[in-house]
Structures are given as C-alpha cells and as structure tokens.
CSV table of C-alpha atoms in Angstrom, one decimal:
chain,number,residue,atom,x,y,z
V,1215,MET,CA,-126.2,89.5,-41.0
V,1216,ASN,CA,-128.6,91.9,-39.4
V,1217,LEU,CA,-131.0,94.1,-41.3
V,1218,ASN,CA,-131.5,97.7,-40.3
V,1219,LEU,CA,-135.1,99.0,-40.9
V,1220,PHE,CA,-136.1,102.6,-40.9
V,1221,LEU,CA,-139.7,104.1,-41.1
V,1222,GLU,CA,-139.5,107.4,-42.9
V,1223,GLN,CA,-142.7,108.8,-41.6
V,1224,THR,CA,-142.0,108.5,-37.9
V,1225,GLY,CA,-138.2,108.1,-37.8
V,1226,GLN,CA,-138.6,104.7,-36.0
V,1227,SER,CA,-135.9,102.1,-36.6
V,1228,TRP,CA,-135.5,98.4,-35.9
V,1229,THR,CA,-132.6,95.9,-36.1
V,1230,LEU,CA,-133.7,92.6,-37.5
V,1231,ARG,CA,-131.9,89.4,-36.6
V,1232,PRO,CA,-131.4,86.6,-39.1
V,1233,ASN,CA,-132.7,83.9,-36.7
V,1234,ARG,CA,-136.4,84.6,-37.3
V,1235,GLU,CA,-138.9,86.2,-39.7
V,1236,TYR,CA,-140.6,89.6,-39.0
V,1237,ILE,CA,-144.2,90.5,-39.9
V,1238,VAL,CA,-145.1,94.0,-40.8
V,1239,GLY,CA,-148.8,95.1,-40.7
V,1240,SER,CA,-151.6,96.8,-38.9
V,1241,GLY,CA,-152.4,93.8,-36.7
V,1242,ASN,CA,-151.7,93.8,-33.0
V,1243,ASP,CA,-149.7,90.6,-33.3
V,1244,CYS,CA,-147.2,92.1,-35.8
V,1245,ASP,CA,-143.5,92.4,-35.0
V,1246,ILE,CA,-143.4,95.8,-36.7
V,1247,PRO,CA,-146.9,97.4,-36.3
V,1248,LEU,CA,-148.1,100.2,-38.5
V,1249,SER,CA,-151.1,102.2,-37.5
V,1250,ASN,CA,-152.5,103.0,-41.0
V,1251,VAL,CA,-155.3,100.4,-40.8
V,1252,ASN,CA,-157.2,101.8,-43.8
V,1253,VAL,CA,-154.4,101.1,-46.2
V,1254,VAL,CA,-152.1,98.6,-44.4
V,1255,SER,CA,-153.3,95.0,-44.2
V,1256,ALA,CA,-153.3,93.1,-40.9
V,1257,HIS,CA,-150.3,91.1,-42.1
V,1258,HIS,CA,-148.9,93.2,-45.0
V,1259,LEU,CA,-145.4,91.9,-45.6
V,1260,LYS,CA,-142.6,90.0,-43.9
V,1261,PHE,CA,-138.8,90.1,-43.8
V,1262,ILE,CA,-136.9,86.8,-43.7
V,1263,PHE,CA,-133.2,85.9,-44.0
V,1264,HIS,CA,-132.4,83.2,-46.6
V,1265,GLN,CA,-129.4,81.2,-45.5
V,1266,PRO,CA,-128.5,79.7,-48.9
V,1267,SER,CA,-128.1,83.1,-50.5
V,1268,ASN,CA,-127.0,84.8,-47.4
V,1269,SER,CA,-129.4,87.7,-48.0
V,1270,TRP,CA,-132.6,89.2,-46.6
V,1271,HIS,CA,-135.9,89.0,-48.6
V,1272,VAL,CA,-139.1,91.0,-48.3
V,1273,SER,CA,-142.3,89.2,-49.3
V,1274,ASP,CA,-145.8,90.4,-49.8
V,1275,LEU,CA,-148.3,88.5,-47.6
V,1276,GLY,CA,-151.2,88.9,-50.0
V,1277,SER,CA,-151.9,92.5,-49.0
V,1278,SER,CA,-154.7,94.4,-50.6
V,1279,ASN,CA,-152.7,97.4,-51.6
V,1280,GLY,CA,-149.4,95.7,-52.4
V,1281,VAL,CA,-145.7,96.3,-51.8
V,1282,PHE,CA,-143.6,98.3,-54.3
V,1283,ILE,CA,-139.9,98.6,-55.0
V,1284,ASN,CA,-138.6,100.8,-57.8
V,1285,ASN,CA,-142.3,101.5,-58.7
V,1286,GLN,CA,-142.9,97.8,-59.4
V,1287,ARG,CA,-145.2,95.6,-57.4
V,1288,ILE,CA,-143.3,92.7,-55.9
V,1289,THR,CA,-144.2,89.4,-54.3
V,1290,ASP,CA,-140.6,88.5,-53.1
V,1291,TYR,CA,-137.5,90.6,-53.5
V,1292,PRO,CA,-133.9,90.1,-52.3
V,1293,ILE,CA,-132.4,93.0,-50.3
V,1294,GLN,CA,-128.8,93.2,-51.4
V,1295,ILE,CA,-128.3,96.9,-51.1
V,1296,GLN,CA,-130.1,99.7,-49.4
V,1297,THR,CA,-133.7,99.4,-50.6
V,1298,ARG,CA,-136.7,101.8,-50.3
V,1299,ILE,CA,-139.9,99.8,-49.9
V,1300,ALA,CA,-143.2,101.6,-50.7
V,1301,ILE,CA,-146.5,100.5,-49.0
V,1302,ALA,CA,-149.8,102.0,-50.0
V,1303,GLY,CA,-150.7,105.1,-48.0
V,1304,GLY,CA,-147.4,106.9,-48.5
V,1305,ILE,CA,-145.5,104.7,-46.1
V,1306,PHE,CA,-141.9,104.0,-46.9
V,1307,LEU,CA,-139.5,101.6,-45.2
V,1308,VAL,CA,-135.8,101.8,-45.9
V,1309,ALA,CA,-134.0,98.4,-45.4
V,1310,THR,CA,-130.2,98.4,-45.2
V,1311,PRO,CA,-128.2,95.2,-44.8
V,1312,GLU,CA,-125.6,95.7,-42.0
V,1313,GLU,CA,-122.6,95.0,-44.3
V,1314,VAL,CA,-123.8,97.8,-46.7
V,1315,ARG,CA,-124.4,100.1,-43.8
V,1316,GLN,CA,-120.8,99.6,-42.6
V,1317,VAL,CA,-119.5,100.5,-46.0
V,1318,GLN,CA,-121.6,103.6,-46.2
V,1319,SER,CA,-120.6,104.8,-42.7
V,1320,ALA,CA,-117.0,104.8,-43.8
V,1321,ILE,CA,-117.8,107.6,-46.2
V,1322,PRO,CA,-118.0,111.1,-44.7
V,1323,THR,CA,-121.4,112.6,-45.2
V,1324,PRO,CA,-121.5,116.4,-45.2
V,1325,PRO,CA,-124.6,117.9,-43.5
V,1326,PHE,CA,-127.7,118.6,-45.6
V,1327,TYR,CA,-126.4,116.7,-48.6
V,1328,VAL,CA,-128.9,115.3,-51.1
V,1329,PRO,CA,-128.0,111.8,-52.5
V,1330,ASP,CA,-128.1,111.1,-56.2
V,1331,PRO,CA,-130.6,108.4,-57.2
V,1332,PRO,CA,-128.8,105.1,-57.4
V,1333,PRO,CA,-127.9,104.1,-61.0
V,1334,PRO,CA,-128.8,100.7,-62.3
V,1335,ASN,CA,-126.5,97.8,-61.5
V,1336,THR,CA,-124.8,99.5,-58.5
V,1337,PHE,CA,-124.4,96.0,-56.9
V,1338,ASN,CA,-122.2,93.4,-58.5
V,1339,GLN,CA,-121.7,90.2,-56.7
V,1340,ALA,CA,-118.1,89.9,-58.0
V,1341,GLN,CA,-117.0,93.4,-57.3
V,1342,GLY,CA,-119.2,94.2,-54.2
V,1343,PHE,CA,-121.2,97.3,-53.4
V,1344,SER,CA,-119.9,100.7,-54.6
V,1345,PRO,CA,-121.8,103.6,-52.9
V,1346,GLN,CA,-122.3,106.7,-55.1
V,1347,PRO,CA,-120.9,110.0,-54.0
V,1348,PHE,CA,-123.2,112.6,-52.6
V,1349,GLN,CA,-123.9,115.9,-54.3
V,1350,PRO,CA,-124.6,119.1,-52.2
V,1351,PRO,CA,-127.5,121.2,-53.2
V,1352,VAL,CA,-126.7,124.4,-55.1
V,1353,PRO,CA,-127.9,127.7,-53.5
V,1354,VAL,CA,-130.8,129.0,-55.5
V,1355,THR,CA,-132.0,132.6,-55.7
V,1356,SER,CA,-134.5,132.2,-58.5
V,1357,SER,CA,-136.7,129.2,-59.5
V,1358,SER,CA,-135.9,127.4,-62.7
V,1359,LEU,CA,-139.4,125.8,-62.6
V,1360,ARG,CA,-142.0,127.5,-64.7
V,1361,VAL,CA,-145.2,128.4,-62.8
V,1362,LEU,CA,-148.1,126.7,-64.4
V,1363,THR,CA,-151.8,127.6,-64.4
V,1364,TRP,CA,-154.3,124.9,-63.5
V,1365,GLY,CA,-155.2,124.3,-67.2
V,1366,GLU,CA,-151.5,124.0,-68.1
V,1367,TYR,CA,-151.0,121.5,-65.3
V,1368,VAL,CA,-153.9,119.4,-66.5
V,1369,GLU,CA,-152.6,119.3,-70.0
V,1370,SER,CA,-149.1,118.3,-68.8
V,1371,GLN,CA,-150.7,115.3,-67.0
V,1372,VAL,CA,-152.8,114.5,-70.1
V,1373,PHE,CA,-149.6,114.6,-72.2
V,1374,LYS,CA,-148.1,111.8,-70.1
V,1375,ALA,CA,-151.0,109.4,-70.8
V,1376,LYS,CA,-150.1,106.5,-73.0
V,1377,SER,CA,-153.2,106.4,-75.2
V,1378,TRP,CA,-156.1,108.6,-76.4
V,1379,TRP,CA,-158.5,106.8,-74.0
V,1380,ASP,CA,-156.1,107.4,-71.1
V,1381,GLN,CA,-156.0,111.1,-72.0
V,1382,ILE,CA,-159.8,111.3,-71.9
V,1383,ALA,CA,-159.8,109.7,-68.4
V,1384,VAL,CA,-157.0,111.9,-67.0
V,1385,ARG,CA,-158.5,115.1,-68.2
V,1386,TYR,CA,-162.0,114.1,-67.0
V,1387,PHE,CA,-161.0,113.2,-63.5
V,1388,LEU,CA,-158.7,116.2,-63.0
V,1389,THR,CA,-161.1,118.8,-64.3
V,1390,THR,CA,-164.3,117.5,-62.6
V,1391,GLY,CA,-162.8,116.8,-59.2
V,1392,LEU,CA,-164.3,113.2,-59.3
V,1393,ARG,CA,-160.9,111.7,-58.3
V,1394,ASN,CA,-160.5,108.5,-56.4
V,1395,THR,CA,-158.8,109.6,-53.2
V,1396,PRO,CA,-159.0,107.1,-50.4
V,1397,TRP,CA,-157.2,109.4,-48.0
V,1398,ILE,CA,-155.8,112.8,-47.5
V,1399,THR,CA,-153.2,113.9,-45.0
V,1400,PHE,CA,-152.3,117.5,-44.0
V,1401,ASP,CA,-149.6,119.0,-41.8
V,1402,GLY,CA,-148.0,122.4,-41.5
V,1403,TYR,CA,-146.3,124.7,-39.1
V,1404,ILE,CA,-145.8,128.5,-38.6
V,1405,ILE,CA,-142.6,130.3,-38.1
V,1406,PRO,CA,-143.5,133.5,-36.1
V,1407,ASN,CA,-142.0,136.9,-37.0
V,1408,PHE,CA,-140.2,135.7,-40.1
V,1409,LYS,CA,-138.3,138.5,-41.8
V,1410,GLU,CA,-137.8,137.1,-45.3
V,1411,SER,CA,-140.3,136.7,-48.0
V,1412,ALA,CA,-142.2,133.4,-48.6
V,1413,GLU,CA,-141.3,133.4,-52.3
V,1414,LYS,CA,-137.6,133.2,-51.5
V,1415,ILE,CA,-138.1,130.2,-49.2
V,1416,ALA,CA,-140.5,128.6,-51.7
V,1417,VAL,CA,-137.9,128.8,-54.5
V,1418,GLY,CA,-135.3,127.0,-52.4
V,1419,ILE,CA,-137.7,124.2,-51.4
V,1420,GLU,CA,-138.8,123.9,-55.1
V,1421,ALA,CA,-135.3,123.6,-56.3
V,1422,ASN,CA,-134.5,120.8,-53.9
V,1423,LEU,CA,-137.7,119.0,-54.5
V,1424,ASN,CA,-137.1,119.3,-58.3
V,1425,GLN,CA,-134.1,117.0,-57.9
V,1426,LEU,CA,-136.5,114.1,-57.2
V,1427,LYS,CA,-137.4,114.2,-60.9
V,1428,ARG,CA,-134.3,112.1,-61.5
V,1429,TYR,CA,-136.1,109.2,-59.9
V,1430,GLU,CA,-138.3,107.0,-62.0
V,1431,ASP,CA,-142.0,107.9,-62.2
V,1432,THR,CA,-141.4,111.1,-60.2
V,1433,ASP,CA,-142.2,114.6,-61.2
V,1434,CYS,CA,-142.1,118.1,-59.7
V,1435,GLN,CA,-144.1,121.1,-60.9
V,1436,VAL,CA,-145.0,124.6,-59.6
V,1437,VAL,CA,-148.7,125.3,-60.1
V,1438,LEU,CA,-151.1,128.1,-59.1
V,1439,LEU,CA,-154.0,126.5,-57.3
V,1440,THR,CA,-156.8,127.2,-54.9
V,1441,ASP,CA,-158.1,125.2,-51.9
V,1442,ALA,CA,-160.9,123.8,-54.1
V,1443,HIS,CA,-158.3,122.2,-56.4
V,1444,LEU,CA,-157.1,120.1,-53.5
V,1445,ILE,CA,-160.1,119.3,-51.4
V,1446,ASP,CA,-163.9,119.6,-51.9
V,1447,THR,CA,-164.9,122.8,-50.2
V,1448,SER,CA,-168.6,122.5,-50.9
V,1449,ARG,CA,-171.0,124.4,-48.6
V,1450,ALA,CA,-174.8,124.3,-48.4
V,1451,VAL,CA,-175.1,121.0,-50.2
V,1452,PHE,CA,-178.6,119.7,-51.0
V,1453,SER,CA,-179.0,116.2,-52.6
V,1454,GLY,CA,-175.3,116.2,-53.6
V,1455,ILE,CA,-175.5,119.6,-55.3
V,1456,GLU,CA,-174.0,122.7,-53.8
V,1457,LEU,CA,-176.3,125.6,-53.8
V,1458,LEU,CA,-175.3,128.9,-55.2
V,1459,ALA,CA,-173.0,127.2,-57.7
V,1460,LEU,CA,-171.3,127.7,-60.2
V,1461,LYS,CA,-168.0,128.5,-58.5
V,1462,ARG,CA,-165.1,130.2,-60.2
V,1463,ALA,CA,-161.9,131.4,-58.5
V,1464,ASN,CA,-160.8,135.0,-58.3
V,1465,ARG,CA,-157.2,135.8,-59.1
V,1466,ARG,CA,-156.4,136.5,-55.4
V,1467,ASP,CA,-157.6,133.0,-54.5
V,1468,PHE,CA,-154.7,131.3,-56.4
V,1469,ARG,CA,-151.6,130.5,-54.5
V,1470,ARG,CA,-148.3,129.0,-55.4
V,1471,PHE,CA,-148.0,125.2,-54.8
V,1472,CYS,CA,-145.1,122.9,-55.4
V,1473,VAL,CA,-146.6,119.6,-56.6
V,1474,VAL,CA,-144.5,116.4,-56.3
V,1475,TYR,CA,-145.8,113.3,-57.9
V,1476,HIS,CA,-144.4,109.8,-57.1
V,1477,HIS,CA,-146.1,106.6,-58.2
V,1478,ARG,CA,-149.7,107.1,-56.9
V,1479,ILE,CA,-149.0,109.8,-54.4
V,1480,ARG,CA,-149.3,113.6,-55.0
V,1481,THR,CA,-147.9,116.0,-52.4
V,1482,TYR,CA,-148.7,119.7,-52.5
V,1483,VAL,CA,-146.3,122.0,-50.6
V,1484,ILE,CA,-147.2,125.6,-50.0
V,1485,VAL,CA,-145.1,128.4,-48.5
V,1486,ASP,CA,-146.9,131.6,-47.7
V,1487,ASN,CA,-146.7,134.8,-45.6
V,1488,TYR,CA,-149.5,135.4,-43.1
V,1489,GLY,CA,-148.8,138.8,-41.7
V,1490,PRO,CA,-145.4,138.7,-40.0
V,1491,ASP,CA,-145.4,134.9,-39.9
V,1492,LEU,CA,-144.4,132.2,-42.4
V,1493,PHE,CA,-146.6,129.2,-43.0
V,1494,ILE,CA,-145.3,126.0,-44.5
V,1495,GLY,CA,-147.9,123.4,-45.3
V,1496,ARG,CA,-148.0,120.0,-47.0
V,1497,LEU,CA,-151.1,118.1,-48.2
V,1498,THR,CA,-150.7,114.6,-49.5
V,1499,ARG,CA,-153.3,112.7,-51.6
V,1500,PHE,CA,-153.3,109.1,-52.5
V,1501,GLU,CA,-154.6,109.0,-56.1
V,1502,SER,CA,-154.8,106.1,-58.5
V,1503,GLN,CA,-153.7,107.1,-62.0
V,1504,PRO,CA,-156.9,107.2,-64.2
V,1505,ASP,CA,-156.8,105.0,-67.3
V,1506,GLY,CA,-159.0,104.7,-70.3
V,1507,PHE,CA,-160.6,101.4,-69.2
V,1508,ILE,CA,-163.7,103.0,-67.7
V,1509,PRO,CA,-164.6,105.2,-70.7
V,1510,VAL,CA,-164.1,102.3,-73.1
V,1511,VAL,CA,-166.3,100.0,-71.0
V,1512,ILE,CA,-169.1,102.6,-70.7
V,1513,LEU,CA,-169.1,103.2,-74.4
V,1514,ALA,CA,-169.2,99.5,-75.1
V,1515,VAL,CA,-172.1,99.1,-72.7
V,1516,ALA,CA,-173.9,102.0,-74.5
V,1517,ILE,CA,-173.6,100.2,-77.8
V,1518,LEU,CA,-174.9,97.0,-76.3
V,1519,ILE,CA,-177.9,98.8,-74.8
V,1520,ALA,CA,-178.7,100.3,-78.2
V,1521,LEU,CA,-178.6,96.8,-79.8
V,1522,PHE,CA,-180.9,95.4,-77.1
V,1523,MET,CA,-183.4,98.3,-77.4
V,1524,SER,CA,-183.8,97.6,-81.1
V,1525,SER,CA,-184.0,93.8,-80.7
V,1526,ALA,CA,-187.0,91.6,-80.4
V,1527,PHE,CA,-186.4,91.2,-76.7
V,1528,SER,CA,-186.8,94.9,-76.0
V,1529,PRO,CA,-189.9,96.4,-74.4
V,1530,LEU,CA,-190.1,98.4,-77.6
V,1531,SER,CA,-190.5,95.3,-79.8
V,1532,ALA,CA,-194.2,95.8,-80.3
V,1533,THR,CA,-193.7,99.3,-81.5
V,1534,LEU,CA,-190.9,98.3,-83.7
V,1535,SER,CA,-193.0,95.6,-85.4
V,1536,SER,CA,-195.7,98.1,-86.1
V,1537,SER,CA,-193.4,100.7,-87.4
V,1538,GLY,CA,-191.0,98.3,-89.1
V,1539,SER,CA,-188.0,100.5,-88.4
V,1540,GLN,CA,-185.6,98.6,-86.1
V,1541,LEU,CA,-182.6,100.2,-87.7
V,1542,THR,CA,-184.1,103.7,-87.1
V,1543,VAL,CA,-184.7,103.0,-83.4
V,1544,PHE,CA,-181.2,101.5,-83.1
V,1545,LEU,CA,-179.7,104.6,-84.6
V,1546,TRP,CA,-181.7,106.9,-82.3
V,1547,VAL,CA,-180.9,105.0,-79.2
V,1548,LEU,CA,-177.2,104.9,-80.2
V,1549,ILE,CA,-177.2,108.7,-80.8
V,1550,ILE,CA,-178.8,109.4,-77.5
V,1551,ILE,CA,-176.5,107.1,-75.4
V,1552,THR,CA,-173.3,108.0,-77.2
V,1553,GLY,CA,-174.4,111.7,-77.0
V,1554,LEU,CA,-174.5,111.3,-73.2
V,1555,TRP,CA,-171.1,109.7,-73.2
V,1556,THR,CA,-169.6,112.4,-75.3
V,1557,ALA,CA,-171.2,115.1,-73.1
V,1558,ASN,CA,-169.8,113.5,-70.0
V,1559,TYR,CA,-166.3,112.7,-71.1
V,1560,LEU,CA,-165.6,115.4,-73.7
V,1561,ALA,CA,-168.0,118.3,-73.2
V,1562,VAL,CA,-167.9,118.6,-69.4
V,1563,PRO,CA,-164.1,118.7,-69.1
V,1564,TRP,CA,-163.9,121.2,-72.0
V,1565,LEU,CA,-166.4,123.5,-70.5
V,1566,MET,CA,-164.8,123.3,-67.0
V,1567,GLN,CA,-161.5,124.2,-68.5
V,1568,ARG,CA,-162.8,126.8,-71.0
V,1569,PHE,CA,-164.6,128.8,-68.4
V,1570,ARG,CA,-162.1,128.1,-65.6
V,1571,ILE,CA,-164.6,126.5,-63.3
V,1572,LEU,CA,-163.2,125.0,-60.2
V,1573,PRO,CA,-162.9,121.2,-60.3
V,1574,LYS,CA,-165.6,120.4,-57.7
V,1575,PRO,CA,-168.2,117.6,-58.0
V,1576,SER,CA,-170.9,120.1,-57.3
V,1577,ASN,CA,-169.8,122.3,-60.2
V,1578,THR,CA,-169.7,119.2,-62.4
V,1579,MET,CA,-173.3,118.4,-61.5
V,1580,ILE,CA,-174.4,121.9,-62.6
V,1581,ILE,CA,-172.6,121.6,-65.9
V,1582,TRP,CA,-174.3,118.2,-66.4
V,1583,LEU,CA,-177.7,119.6,-65.9
V,1584,LEU,CA,-177.1,122.4,-68.4
V,1585,ILE,CA,-175.8,119.9,-71.0
V,1586,LEU,CA,-178.8,117.6,-70.5
V,1587,GLY,CA,-181.1,120.6,-71.1
V,1588,VAL,CA,-179.2,121.3,-74.4
V,1589,LEU,CA,-179.5,117.6,-75.4
V,1590,TRP,CA,-183.2,117.6,-74.7
V,1591,ILE,CA,-183.7,120.6,-77.0
V,1592,PHE,CA,-181.6,119.0,-79.7
V,1593,LEU,CA,-183.6,115.7,-79.6
V,1594,PHE,CA,-186.9,117.7,-79.6
V,1595,LEU,CA,-185.7,119.5,-82.8
V,1596,LEU,CA,-184.8,116.1,-84.3
V,1597,THR,CA,-188.3,114.8,-83.8
V,1598,ILE,CA,-189.6,117.8,-85.6
V,1599,LEU,CA,-187.2,117.3,-88.5
V,1600,PHE,CA,-188.1,113.6,-88.7
V,1601,PRO,CA,-191.8,113.5,-88.1
V,1602,PRO,CA,-192.3,109.8,-88.9
V,1603,PHE,CA,-190.1,108.8,-86.0
V,1604,GLY,CA,-191.7,111.3,-83.7
V,1605,THR,CA,-195.2,110.0,-84.8
V,1606,ASN,CA,-194.4,106.4,-84.1
V,1607,TYR,CA,-193.3,107.3,-80.6
C-alpha cells in the first residue's frame, strides 16, 4: 500500500512505496529534503511501512524540535487515516494511505469547500474508514468576531494560562516584547485597482479562518495592532536602548489584524487598502508558549541569595558579626531582591498596559530604569527611617 505525502507550504507531493523507508530532513542525503535548516534537523523523521500491521508509521529520529500530531509530540505513530504532521517551523506534511485516498476520491468535492475537523474515532478497524461530509462556507457580510484592543488581547491570552505563575509569564512576555521568536516569515501581495473595500474582504477571510477554532489548541481573534506589536521597529539604538523613547502609538497607527494561533505558531493576517490597490499580507511567528517556570526559579534564586548574604560565608559576615543582626540583613536583602522581582514581573507589565506603551524591548528598558530610580529613593528613605541599619552599613 502506497503512502501519498503532501507538503502544504510548497504544494510538493510524493508517493512512497512500501518496499523501503524514507528519511525527511534538511540533510542533502534525505529522500524528502526540507530547506528550513534552522528548525529542521538533518534527519528529522522517517516513514516506514510495517508489514505485520499492514500500515505506514512515522517516527521521530531524535530531532531537536520534534514531530507533532494532534498537538502531541510523538516518537512513533501509525498512519491509518489521513494524518496532518506538524514539524517545528510551521511545516506541515499531510500523509494519506492510498486506500483512504481512493475512498475519499469517490466522494464529490464541491469547489472551495472547507472540511470539518475529523471527530475522534473516525477509524474503526472493524467497520473501516468513514469520511466526514464537507460543509461549504456561509457567505458573510458582517464579522461575528469582536475587534479587540491590544490590552484585551493580552488579557484573553492570560486567561488561558493554567496557573497564576503562567499568567504572570504570559502577560510579561506579551507586554514587554521580550518574546522568544526563533524565526519570522512574511509574505503578501497587492491586487491593483481593487474596487471593493478592504474591510469587506477582511470580514470574509476572518469568518473562514474562525472555523479553525474547532480544531484543538487553535484560536482566531481580530485585534487592532501596530507594526511594533509584531516586530521590533527600534531605530537609533545605543547599547541596546532606543533613543528618543518612550514610544506610544497614535490611533491612526493601529490596523485590523486577524490573529490565528495554532500550537506554537501565531499568524497575523492583514487586509488593507493602499490607494486604489488592495494589500493582503501574512506574518507568521514561531513562539513558545510562556510558562511560570522562569519566574518561579528566579524568585527561588532570590531567596537563596538572601540566605547566603546573611550567612557566615557571605562577604558581609564581618559586618554581621559586629552588628549582630543577621536577621535584619537577611530581611533587607530579601526585600531588595524580591522588590526587583516584583518590579520586573508585575510593575513593568502593569505600567506598559496602563499607559499603552508599545511592547518593545527598548521601551521595557526605559520603564526599568524609571522603576530602579523609584526603588533607590524608597531604599534611601528606609535607611533614614531605620538609622541603626544605615549606620552599620
């Protein structure tokens, strides 16, 4: 039984024979080469036909970024029905056993139909494969999606977080722009002399993309964003800090984007009029979902530092022995370090959202400098209120 393989990004297709295995990767010796060397391992995965089970299998060859099916990382997976295989970098392979393809080809497929997501247990070895009927898209004249501001979009992502620590991480990385983005791709095209409005076209695209929400771990939202929300647009940078900051966006800078999120990939689609022309663009970012592990670890390290600074092994041990106030020093060090943690993970995101500051690393640095100045004044006042501690030091 042959296996038909389709690469969504380029439209390439292959027919795999059961008499051998096929290696997929970025290496030159691969049977199915992929050019994304930054995210695809040299030997990323393989397809092999298992004679005992009479089925094809896909196996991860120890790749660095993994192989995902149904949003789950796999090491070996039997391909019994049409299967969409996700590789890091937004690469999707669709594998269809030839028997299944023959069954599907017997069903008339109207043009421009959008398939429903396959329900669980569509394959039963006793009853065989039962393809689901297709549903045509409904013509749309007005969007059912609410247009969100950037702050509302951030809160919607925070709401999805599983714990309070995860909420801290999600809000921090979204509002500060300090997101882990290994790669960004952008493409677009222009339709000259387009007579209709961009909003009408955008509503239709949004309505169709919104159907993807029926898939697991997939969402679609319409958000007002600027270019700085998507990429770092810093200019005149000196030592990592953009000059003439702080940057805020004017109302005219915001444009309507349809944001589609699937697994670790966010795609931003924009439809806009440029004079008599229509522009349709798409920007895709690969973003790992932030979790609360990093804030927890940093807070734990802060407490350990406070304990060390007040111990006998600390460089301050001589001063501590003369003053006899290890507990006082421990509390002071703990207050300073936890204050810095609170300023970073709680105060900075709150200020960025409260004053609608663009989520740019350069803006975050400026906010940090302002907060450090306030903390220094606060500590100075504490030394005045507690003169014994200030005298000893």
